[in-house]
PDB file of C-alpha atoms in Angstrom:
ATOM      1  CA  UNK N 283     170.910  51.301  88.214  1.00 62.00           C
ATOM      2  CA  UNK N 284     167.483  51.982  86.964  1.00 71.00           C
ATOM      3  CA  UNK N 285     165.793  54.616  88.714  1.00 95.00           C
ATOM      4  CA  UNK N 286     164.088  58.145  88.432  1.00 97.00           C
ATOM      5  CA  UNK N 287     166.408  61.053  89.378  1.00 97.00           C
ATOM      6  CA  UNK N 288     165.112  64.431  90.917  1.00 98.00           C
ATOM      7  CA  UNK N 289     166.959  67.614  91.111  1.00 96.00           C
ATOM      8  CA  UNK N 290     167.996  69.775  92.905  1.00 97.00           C
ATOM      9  CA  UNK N 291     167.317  68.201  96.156  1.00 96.00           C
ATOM     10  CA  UNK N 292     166.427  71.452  97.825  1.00 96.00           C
ATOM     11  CA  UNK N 293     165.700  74.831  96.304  1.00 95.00           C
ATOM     12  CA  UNK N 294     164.765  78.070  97.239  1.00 93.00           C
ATOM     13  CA  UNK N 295     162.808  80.626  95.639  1.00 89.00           C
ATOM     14  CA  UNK N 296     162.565  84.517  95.781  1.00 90.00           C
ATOM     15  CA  UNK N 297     159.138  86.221  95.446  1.00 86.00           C
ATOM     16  CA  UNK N 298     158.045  86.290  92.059  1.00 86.00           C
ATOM     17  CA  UNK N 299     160.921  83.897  90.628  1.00 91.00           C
ATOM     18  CA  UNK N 300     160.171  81.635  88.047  1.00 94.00           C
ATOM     19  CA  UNK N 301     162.172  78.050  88.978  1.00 96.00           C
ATOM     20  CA  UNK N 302     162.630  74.884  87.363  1.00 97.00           C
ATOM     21  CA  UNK N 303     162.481  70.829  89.100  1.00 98.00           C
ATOM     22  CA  UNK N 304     164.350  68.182  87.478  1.00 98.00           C
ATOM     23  CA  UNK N 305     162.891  64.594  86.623  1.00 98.00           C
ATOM     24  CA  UNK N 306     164.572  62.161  84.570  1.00 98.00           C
ATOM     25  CA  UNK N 307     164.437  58.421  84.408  1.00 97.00           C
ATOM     26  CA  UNK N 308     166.212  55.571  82.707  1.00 96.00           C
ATOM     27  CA  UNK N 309     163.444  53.266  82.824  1.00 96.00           C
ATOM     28  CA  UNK N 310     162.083  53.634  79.660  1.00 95.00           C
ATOM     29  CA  UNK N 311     158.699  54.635  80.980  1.00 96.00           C
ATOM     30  CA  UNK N 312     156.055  56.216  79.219  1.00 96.00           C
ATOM     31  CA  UNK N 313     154.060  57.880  81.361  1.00 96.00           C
ATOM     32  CA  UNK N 314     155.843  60.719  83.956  1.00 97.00           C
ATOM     33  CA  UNK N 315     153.916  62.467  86.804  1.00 97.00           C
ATOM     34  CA  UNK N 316     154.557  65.487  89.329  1.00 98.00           C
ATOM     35  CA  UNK N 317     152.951  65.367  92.911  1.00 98.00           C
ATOM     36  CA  UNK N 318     153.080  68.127  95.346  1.00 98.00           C
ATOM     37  CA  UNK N 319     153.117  66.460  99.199  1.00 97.00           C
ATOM     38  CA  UNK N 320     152.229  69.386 101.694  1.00 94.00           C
ATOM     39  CA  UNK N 321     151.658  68.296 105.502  1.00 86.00           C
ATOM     40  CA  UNK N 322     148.654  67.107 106.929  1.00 75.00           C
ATOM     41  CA  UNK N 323     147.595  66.951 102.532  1.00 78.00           C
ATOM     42  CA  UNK N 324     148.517  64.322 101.548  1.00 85.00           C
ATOM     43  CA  UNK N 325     149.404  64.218  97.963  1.00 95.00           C
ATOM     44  CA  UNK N 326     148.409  65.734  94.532  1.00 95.00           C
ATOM     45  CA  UNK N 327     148.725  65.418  91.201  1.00 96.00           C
ATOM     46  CA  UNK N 328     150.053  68.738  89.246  1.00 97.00           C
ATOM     47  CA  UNK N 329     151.222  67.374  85.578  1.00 97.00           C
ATOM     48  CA  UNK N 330     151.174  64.383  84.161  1.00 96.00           C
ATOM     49  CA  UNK N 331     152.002  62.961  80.426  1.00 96.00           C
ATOM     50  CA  UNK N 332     151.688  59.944  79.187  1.00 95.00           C
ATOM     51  CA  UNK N 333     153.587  60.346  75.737  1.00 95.00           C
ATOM     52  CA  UNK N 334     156.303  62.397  74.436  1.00 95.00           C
ATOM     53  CA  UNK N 335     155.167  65.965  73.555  1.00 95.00           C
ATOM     54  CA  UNK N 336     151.747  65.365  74.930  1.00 95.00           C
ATOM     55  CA  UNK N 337     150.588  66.572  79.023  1.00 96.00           C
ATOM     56  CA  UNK N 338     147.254  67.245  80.859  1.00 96.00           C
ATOM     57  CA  UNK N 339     146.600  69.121  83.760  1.00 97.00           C
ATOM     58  CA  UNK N 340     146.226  67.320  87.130  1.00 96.00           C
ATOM     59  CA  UNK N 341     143.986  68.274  89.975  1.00 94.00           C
ATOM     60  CA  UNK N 342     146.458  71.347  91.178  1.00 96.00           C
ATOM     61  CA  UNK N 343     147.949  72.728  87.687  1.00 97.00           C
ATOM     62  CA  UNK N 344     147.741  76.634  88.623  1.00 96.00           C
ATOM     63  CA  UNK N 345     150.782  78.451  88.675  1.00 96.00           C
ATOM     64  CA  UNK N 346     152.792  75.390  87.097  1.00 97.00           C
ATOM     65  CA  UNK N 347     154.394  74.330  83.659  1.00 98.00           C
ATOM     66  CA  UNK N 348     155.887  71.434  81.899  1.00 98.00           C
ATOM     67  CA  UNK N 349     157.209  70.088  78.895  1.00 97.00           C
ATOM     68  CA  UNK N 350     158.048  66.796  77.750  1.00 98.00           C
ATOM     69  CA  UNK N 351     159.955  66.890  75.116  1.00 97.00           C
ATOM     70  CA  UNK N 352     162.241  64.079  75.745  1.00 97.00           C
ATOM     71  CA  UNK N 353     160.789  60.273  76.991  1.00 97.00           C
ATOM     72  CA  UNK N 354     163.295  60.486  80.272  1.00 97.00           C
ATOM     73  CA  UNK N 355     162.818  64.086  81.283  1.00 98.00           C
ATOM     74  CA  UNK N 356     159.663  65.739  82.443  1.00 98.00           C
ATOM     75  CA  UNK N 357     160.805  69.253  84.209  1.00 98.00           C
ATOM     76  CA  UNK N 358     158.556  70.874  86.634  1.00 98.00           C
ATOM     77  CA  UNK N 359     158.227  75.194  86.252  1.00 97.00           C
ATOM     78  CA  UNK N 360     156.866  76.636  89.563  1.00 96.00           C
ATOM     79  CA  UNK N 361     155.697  80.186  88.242  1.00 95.00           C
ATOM     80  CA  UNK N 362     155.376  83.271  90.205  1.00 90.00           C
ATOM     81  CA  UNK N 363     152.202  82.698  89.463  1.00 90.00           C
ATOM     82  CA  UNK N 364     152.119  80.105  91.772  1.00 90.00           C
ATOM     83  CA  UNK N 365     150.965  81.833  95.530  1.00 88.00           C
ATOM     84  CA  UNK N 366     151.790  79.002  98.188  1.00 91.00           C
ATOM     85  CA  UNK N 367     154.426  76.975  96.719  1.00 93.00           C
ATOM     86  CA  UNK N 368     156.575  76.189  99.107  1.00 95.00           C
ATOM     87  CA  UNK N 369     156.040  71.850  99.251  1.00 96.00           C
ATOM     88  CA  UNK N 370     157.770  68.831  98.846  1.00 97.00           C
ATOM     89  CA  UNK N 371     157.825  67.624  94.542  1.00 98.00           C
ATOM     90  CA  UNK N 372     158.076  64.079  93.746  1.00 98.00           C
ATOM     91  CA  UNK N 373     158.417  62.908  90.390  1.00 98.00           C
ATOM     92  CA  UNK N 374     156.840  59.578  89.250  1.00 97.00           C
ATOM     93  CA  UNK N 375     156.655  56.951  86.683  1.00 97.00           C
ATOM     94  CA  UNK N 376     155.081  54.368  84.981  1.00 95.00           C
ATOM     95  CA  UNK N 377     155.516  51.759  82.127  1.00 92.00           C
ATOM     96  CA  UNK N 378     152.291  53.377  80.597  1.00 87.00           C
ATOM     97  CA  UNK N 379     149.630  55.681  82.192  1.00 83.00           C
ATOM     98  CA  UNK N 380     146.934  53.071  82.723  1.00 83.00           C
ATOM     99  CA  UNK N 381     145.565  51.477  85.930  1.00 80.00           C
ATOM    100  CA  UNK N 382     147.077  48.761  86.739  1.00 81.00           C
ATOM    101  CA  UNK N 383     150.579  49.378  86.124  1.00 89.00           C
ATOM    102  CA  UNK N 384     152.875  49.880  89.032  1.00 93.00           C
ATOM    103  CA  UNK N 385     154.253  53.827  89.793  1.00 95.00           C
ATOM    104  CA  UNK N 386     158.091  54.427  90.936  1.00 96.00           C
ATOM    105  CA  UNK N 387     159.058  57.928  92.469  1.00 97.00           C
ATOM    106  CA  UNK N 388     161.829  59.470  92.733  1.00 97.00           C
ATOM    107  CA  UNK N 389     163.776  60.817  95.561  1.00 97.00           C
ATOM    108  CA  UNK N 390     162.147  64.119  95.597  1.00 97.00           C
ATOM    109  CA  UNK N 391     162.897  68.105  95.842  1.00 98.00           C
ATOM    110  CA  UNK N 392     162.163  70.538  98.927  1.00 97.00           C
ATOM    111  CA  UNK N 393     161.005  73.934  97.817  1.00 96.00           C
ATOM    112  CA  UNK N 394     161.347  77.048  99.736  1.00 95.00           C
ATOM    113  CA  UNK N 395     160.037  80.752  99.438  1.00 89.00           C
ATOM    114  CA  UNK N 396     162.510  82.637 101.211  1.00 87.00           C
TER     115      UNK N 396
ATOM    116  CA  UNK F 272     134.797  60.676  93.175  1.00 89.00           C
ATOM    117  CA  UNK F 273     137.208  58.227  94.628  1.00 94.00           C
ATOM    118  CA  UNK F 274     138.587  58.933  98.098  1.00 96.00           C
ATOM    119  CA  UNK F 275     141.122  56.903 100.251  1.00 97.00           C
ATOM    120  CA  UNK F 276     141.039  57.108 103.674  1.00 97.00           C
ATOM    121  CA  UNK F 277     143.783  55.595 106.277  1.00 97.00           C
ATOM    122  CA  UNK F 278     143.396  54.733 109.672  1.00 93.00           C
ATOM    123  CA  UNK F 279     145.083  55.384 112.140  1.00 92.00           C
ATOM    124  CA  UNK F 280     147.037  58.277 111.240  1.00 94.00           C
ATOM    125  CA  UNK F 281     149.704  57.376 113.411  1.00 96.00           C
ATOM    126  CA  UNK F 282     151.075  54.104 115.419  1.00 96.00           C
ATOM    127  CA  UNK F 283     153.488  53.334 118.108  1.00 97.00           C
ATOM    128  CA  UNK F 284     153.955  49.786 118.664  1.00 97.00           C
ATOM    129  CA  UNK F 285     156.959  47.232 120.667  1.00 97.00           C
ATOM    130  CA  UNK F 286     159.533  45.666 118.542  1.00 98.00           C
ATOM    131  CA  UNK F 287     158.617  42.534 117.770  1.00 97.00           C
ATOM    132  CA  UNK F 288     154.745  42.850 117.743  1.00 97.00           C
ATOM    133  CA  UNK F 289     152.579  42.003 114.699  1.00 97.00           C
ATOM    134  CA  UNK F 290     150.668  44.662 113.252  1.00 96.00           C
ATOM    135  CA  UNK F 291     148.126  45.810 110.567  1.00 97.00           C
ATOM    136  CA  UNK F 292     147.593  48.838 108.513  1.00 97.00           C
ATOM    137  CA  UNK F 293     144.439  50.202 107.284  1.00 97.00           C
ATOM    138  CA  UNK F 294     143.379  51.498 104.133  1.00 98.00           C
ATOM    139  CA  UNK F 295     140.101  51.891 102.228  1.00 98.00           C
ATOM    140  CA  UNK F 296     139.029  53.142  99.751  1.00 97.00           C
ATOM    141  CA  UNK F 297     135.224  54.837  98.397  1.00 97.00           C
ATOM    142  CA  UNK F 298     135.011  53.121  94.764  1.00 94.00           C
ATOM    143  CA  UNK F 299     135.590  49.557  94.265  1.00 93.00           C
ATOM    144  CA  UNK F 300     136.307  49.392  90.545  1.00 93.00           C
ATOM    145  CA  UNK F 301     139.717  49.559  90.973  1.00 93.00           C
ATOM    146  CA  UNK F 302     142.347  48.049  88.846  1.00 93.00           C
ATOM    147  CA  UNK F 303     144.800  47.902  91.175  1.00 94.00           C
ATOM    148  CA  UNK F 304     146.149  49.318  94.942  1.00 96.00           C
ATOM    149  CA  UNK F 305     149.699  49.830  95.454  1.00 97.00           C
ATOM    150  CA  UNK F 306     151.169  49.877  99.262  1.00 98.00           C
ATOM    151  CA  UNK F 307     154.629  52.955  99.726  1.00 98.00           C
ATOM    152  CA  UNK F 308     157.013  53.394 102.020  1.00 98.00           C
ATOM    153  CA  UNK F 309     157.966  56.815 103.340  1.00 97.00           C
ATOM    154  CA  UNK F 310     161.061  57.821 105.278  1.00 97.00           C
ATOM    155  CA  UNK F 311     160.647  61.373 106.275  1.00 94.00           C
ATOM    156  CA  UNK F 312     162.234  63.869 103.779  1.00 92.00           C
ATOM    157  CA  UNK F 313     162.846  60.949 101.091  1.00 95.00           C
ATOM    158  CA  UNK F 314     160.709  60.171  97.928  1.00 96.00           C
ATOM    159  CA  UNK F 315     157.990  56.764  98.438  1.00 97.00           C
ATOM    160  CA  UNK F 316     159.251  53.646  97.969  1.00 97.00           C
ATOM    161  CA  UNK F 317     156.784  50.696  96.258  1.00 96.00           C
ATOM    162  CA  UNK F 318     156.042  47.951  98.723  1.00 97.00           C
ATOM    163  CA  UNK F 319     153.230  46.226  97.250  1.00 97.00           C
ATOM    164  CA  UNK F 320     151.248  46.045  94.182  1.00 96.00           C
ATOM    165  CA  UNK F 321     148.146  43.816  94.392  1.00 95.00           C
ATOM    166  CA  UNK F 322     145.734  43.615  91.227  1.00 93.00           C
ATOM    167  CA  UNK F 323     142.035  44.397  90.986  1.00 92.00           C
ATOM    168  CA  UNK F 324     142.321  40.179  90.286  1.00 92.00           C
ATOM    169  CA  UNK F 325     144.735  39.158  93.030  1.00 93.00           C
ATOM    170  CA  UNK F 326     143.550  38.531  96.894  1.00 94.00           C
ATOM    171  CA  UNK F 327     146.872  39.514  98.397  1.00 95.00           C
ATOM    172  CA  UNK F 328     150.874  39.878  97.952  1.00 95.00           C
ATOM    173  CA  UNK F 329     153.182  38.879 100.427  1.00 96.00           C
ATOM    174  CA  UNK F 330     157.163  40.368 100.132  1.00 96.00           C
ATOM    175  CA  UNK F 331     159.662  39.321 103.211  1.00 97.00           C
ATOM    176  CA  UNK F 332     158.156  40.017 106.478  1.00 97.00           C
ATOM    177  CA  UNK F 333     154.890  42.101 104.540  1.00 98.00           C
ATOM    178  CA  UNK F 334     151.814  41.018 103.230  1.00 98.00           C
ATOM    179  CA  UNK F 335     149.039  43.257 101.667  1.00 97.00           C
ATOM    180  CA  UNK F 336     145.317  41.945 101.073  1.00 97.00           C
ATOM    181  CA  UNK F 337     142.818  43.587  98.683  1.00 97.00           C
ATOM    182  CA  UNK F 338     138.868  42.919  99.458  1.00 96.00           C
ATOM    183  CA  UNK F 339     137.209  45.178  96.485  1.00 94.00           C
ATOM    184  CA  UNK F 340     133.990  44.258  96.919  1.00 93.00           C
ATOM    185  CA  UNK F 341     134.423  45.834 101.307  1.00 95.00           C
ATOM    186  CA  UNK F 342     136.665  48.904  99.662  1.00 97.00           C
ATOM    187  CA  UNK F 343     139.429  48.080 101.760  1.00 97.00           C
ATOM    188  CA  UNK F 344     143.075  46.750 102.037  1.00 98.00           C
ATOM    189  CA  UNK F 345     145.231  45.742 104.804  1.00 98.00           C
ATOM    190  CA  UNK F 346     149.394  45.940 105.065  1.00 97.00           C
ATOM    191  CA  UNK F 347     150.678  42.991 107.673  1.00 98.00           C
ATOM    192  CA  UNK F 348     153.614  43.329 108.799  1.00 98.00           C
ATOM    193  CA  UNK F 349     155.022  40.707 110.845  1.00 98.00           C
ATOM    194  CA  UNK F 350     157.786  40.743 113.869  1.00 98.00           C
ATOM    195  CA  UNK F 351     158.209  44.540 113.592  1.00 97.00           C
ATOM    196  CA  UNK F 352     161.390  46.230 114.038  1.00 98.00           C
ATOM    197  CA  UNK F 353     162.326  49.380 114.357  1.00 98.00           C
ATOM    198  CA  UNK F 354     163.933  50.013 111.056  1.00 98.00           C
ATOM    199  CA  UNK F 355     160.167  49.683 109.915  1.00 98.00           C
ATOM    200  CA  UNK F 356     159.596  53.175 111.080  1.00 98.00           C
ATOM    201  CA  UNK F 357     158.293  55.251 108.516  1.00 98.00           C
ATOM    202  CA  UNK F 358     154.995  56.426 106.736  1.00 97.00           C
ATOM    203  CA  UNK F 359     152.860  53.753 104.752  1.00 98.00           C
ATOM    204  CA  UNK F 360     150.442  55.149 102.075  1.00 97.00           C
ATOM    205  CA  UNK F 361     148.374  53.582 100.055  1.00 97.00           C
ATOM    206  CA  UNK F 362     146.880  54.697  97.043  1.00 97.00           C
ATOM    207  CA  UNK F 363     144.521  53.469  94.230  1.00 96.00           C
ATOM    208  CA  UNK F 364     144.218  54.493  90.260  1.00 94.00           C
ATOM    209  CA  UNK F 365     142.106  57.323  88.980  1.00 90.00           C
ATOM    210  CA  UNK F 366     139.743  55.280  86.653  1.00 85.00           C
ATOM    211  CA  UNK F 367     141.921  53.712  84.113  1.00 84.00           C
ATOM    212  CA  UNK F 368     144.930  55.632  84.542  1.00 86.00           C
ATOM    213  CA  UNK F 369     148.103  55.727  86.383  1.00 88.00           C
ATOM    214  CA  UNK F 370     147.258  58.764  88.249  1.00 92.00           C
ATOM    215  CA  UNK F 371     147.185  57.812  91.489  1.00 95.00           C
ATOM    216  CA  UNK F 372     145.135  59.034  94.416  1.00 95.00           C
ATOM    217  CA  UNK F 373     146.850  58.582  98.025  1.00 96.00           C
ATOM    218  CA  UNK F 374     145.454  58.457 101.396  1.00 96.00           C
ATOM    219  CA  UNK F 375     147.074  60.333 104.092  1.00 95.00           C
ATOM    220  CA  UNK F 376     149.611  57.785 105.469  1.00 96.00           C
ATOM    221  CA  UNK F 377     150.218  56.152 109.068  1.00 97.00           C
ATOM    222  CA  UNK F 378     152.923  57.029 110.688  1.00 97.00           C
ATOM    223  CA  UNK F 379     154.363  53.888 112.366  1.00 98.00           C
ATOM    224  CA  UNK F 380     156.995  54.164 114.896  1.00 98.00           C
ATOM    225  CA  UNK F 381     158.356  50.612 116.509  1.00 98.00           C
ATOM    226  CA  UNK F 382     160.375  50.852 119.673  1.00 97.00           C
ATOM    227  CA  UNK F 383     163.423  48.881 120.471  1.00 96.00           C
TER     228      UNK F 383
END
């Protein structure tokens, strides 16, 4: 089955840990995003890339880090830098990043400062 | 700056009864608005895509219509049951891109 896969499905984070949120999809996309969903905040875009080895910042990119080295993985570094970042992630895709095409997400990952 | 808005945040409605969900949106040049599903502590699910070009899409019991030119959009869906219940967003393209900007969702809720 075709799909995007997140991982872990929850996580938890210590104070000043540095933790990593995996995204990989076997639809031969181009274009990957991460969105942060917080209550009552709808959601927001942190990363996005549209190539392989290429990323831009979205509208919420402090305290977070990506790489995209391979076309089906785009993994998701919340830093310590990071001060509020317990949220729900959901990874996304898209044939290419243009308007018009249609997005897919994937199941998404629960992070917790504990 | 573009802006979607949803209204009403959250609906509780008979099984059974047709009803309509709201969504509009600031700037019309859009190329496209795409209608999710959202079951609480799961990822969205695509319902809908309707083109900047394209008046409305129907799928099973759910229709979505697209005015640009009024900013808004509407999600039918008819004979609801309650395996409907979820959160509907909608959300639009950032200019010519696939970044996507969402509005805040309605919570529907149909009783049996």
């Amino acid at each position: 089955d075709g799909g995007i896969t997140q991982s872990p499905k929850y996580l938890f984070r210590k104070e000043g840990q540095n933790v990593t949120l995996s995204c990989e999809q076997n639809l031969n996309h181009d274009a990957m995003y991460w969105y942060r969903q917080d209550p009552g905040q709808g959601l927001r875009l942190i990363y996005y890339s549209q190539i392989v080895n290429d990323f831009q910042k979205g509208d919420i990119a402090e305290g977070y880090s990506v790489s995209r080295e391979k076309k089906e993985s785009f993994p998701l570094t919340v830093t310590s830098a990071q001060k509020n970042p317990t949220a729900f992630y959901l990874c996304a895709s898209s044939i290419k990043g243009l308007g018009g095409t249609e997005a897919f997400f994937g199941q998404g990952t629960r992070l917790t400062v504990v | 700056k573009q802006e979607v808005t949803q209204i009403p945040a959250a609906l509780s409605v008979p099984e059974g009864e047709n009803l309509v969900l709201n969504c509009s949106f600031t700037d019309s040049a859009i190329y496209n608005l795409q209608w999710f599903r959202q079951d609480p502590g799961k990822g969205l699910t695509s319902l809908l895509l309707i083109q900047s070009s394209q008046r409305e899409q129907t799928s099973g019991r759910l229709n979505a219509s697209l005015d640009k030119s009024s900013g808004r959009s509407t999600l039918y869906i008819a004979a609801s049951q309650p395996g409907d219940s979820a959160t509907y967003l909608c959300a639009v393209p950032s200019g010519n891109t696939g970044k996507l900007i969402f509005g805040q969702g309605t919570t529907l809720q149909v009783k049996p």
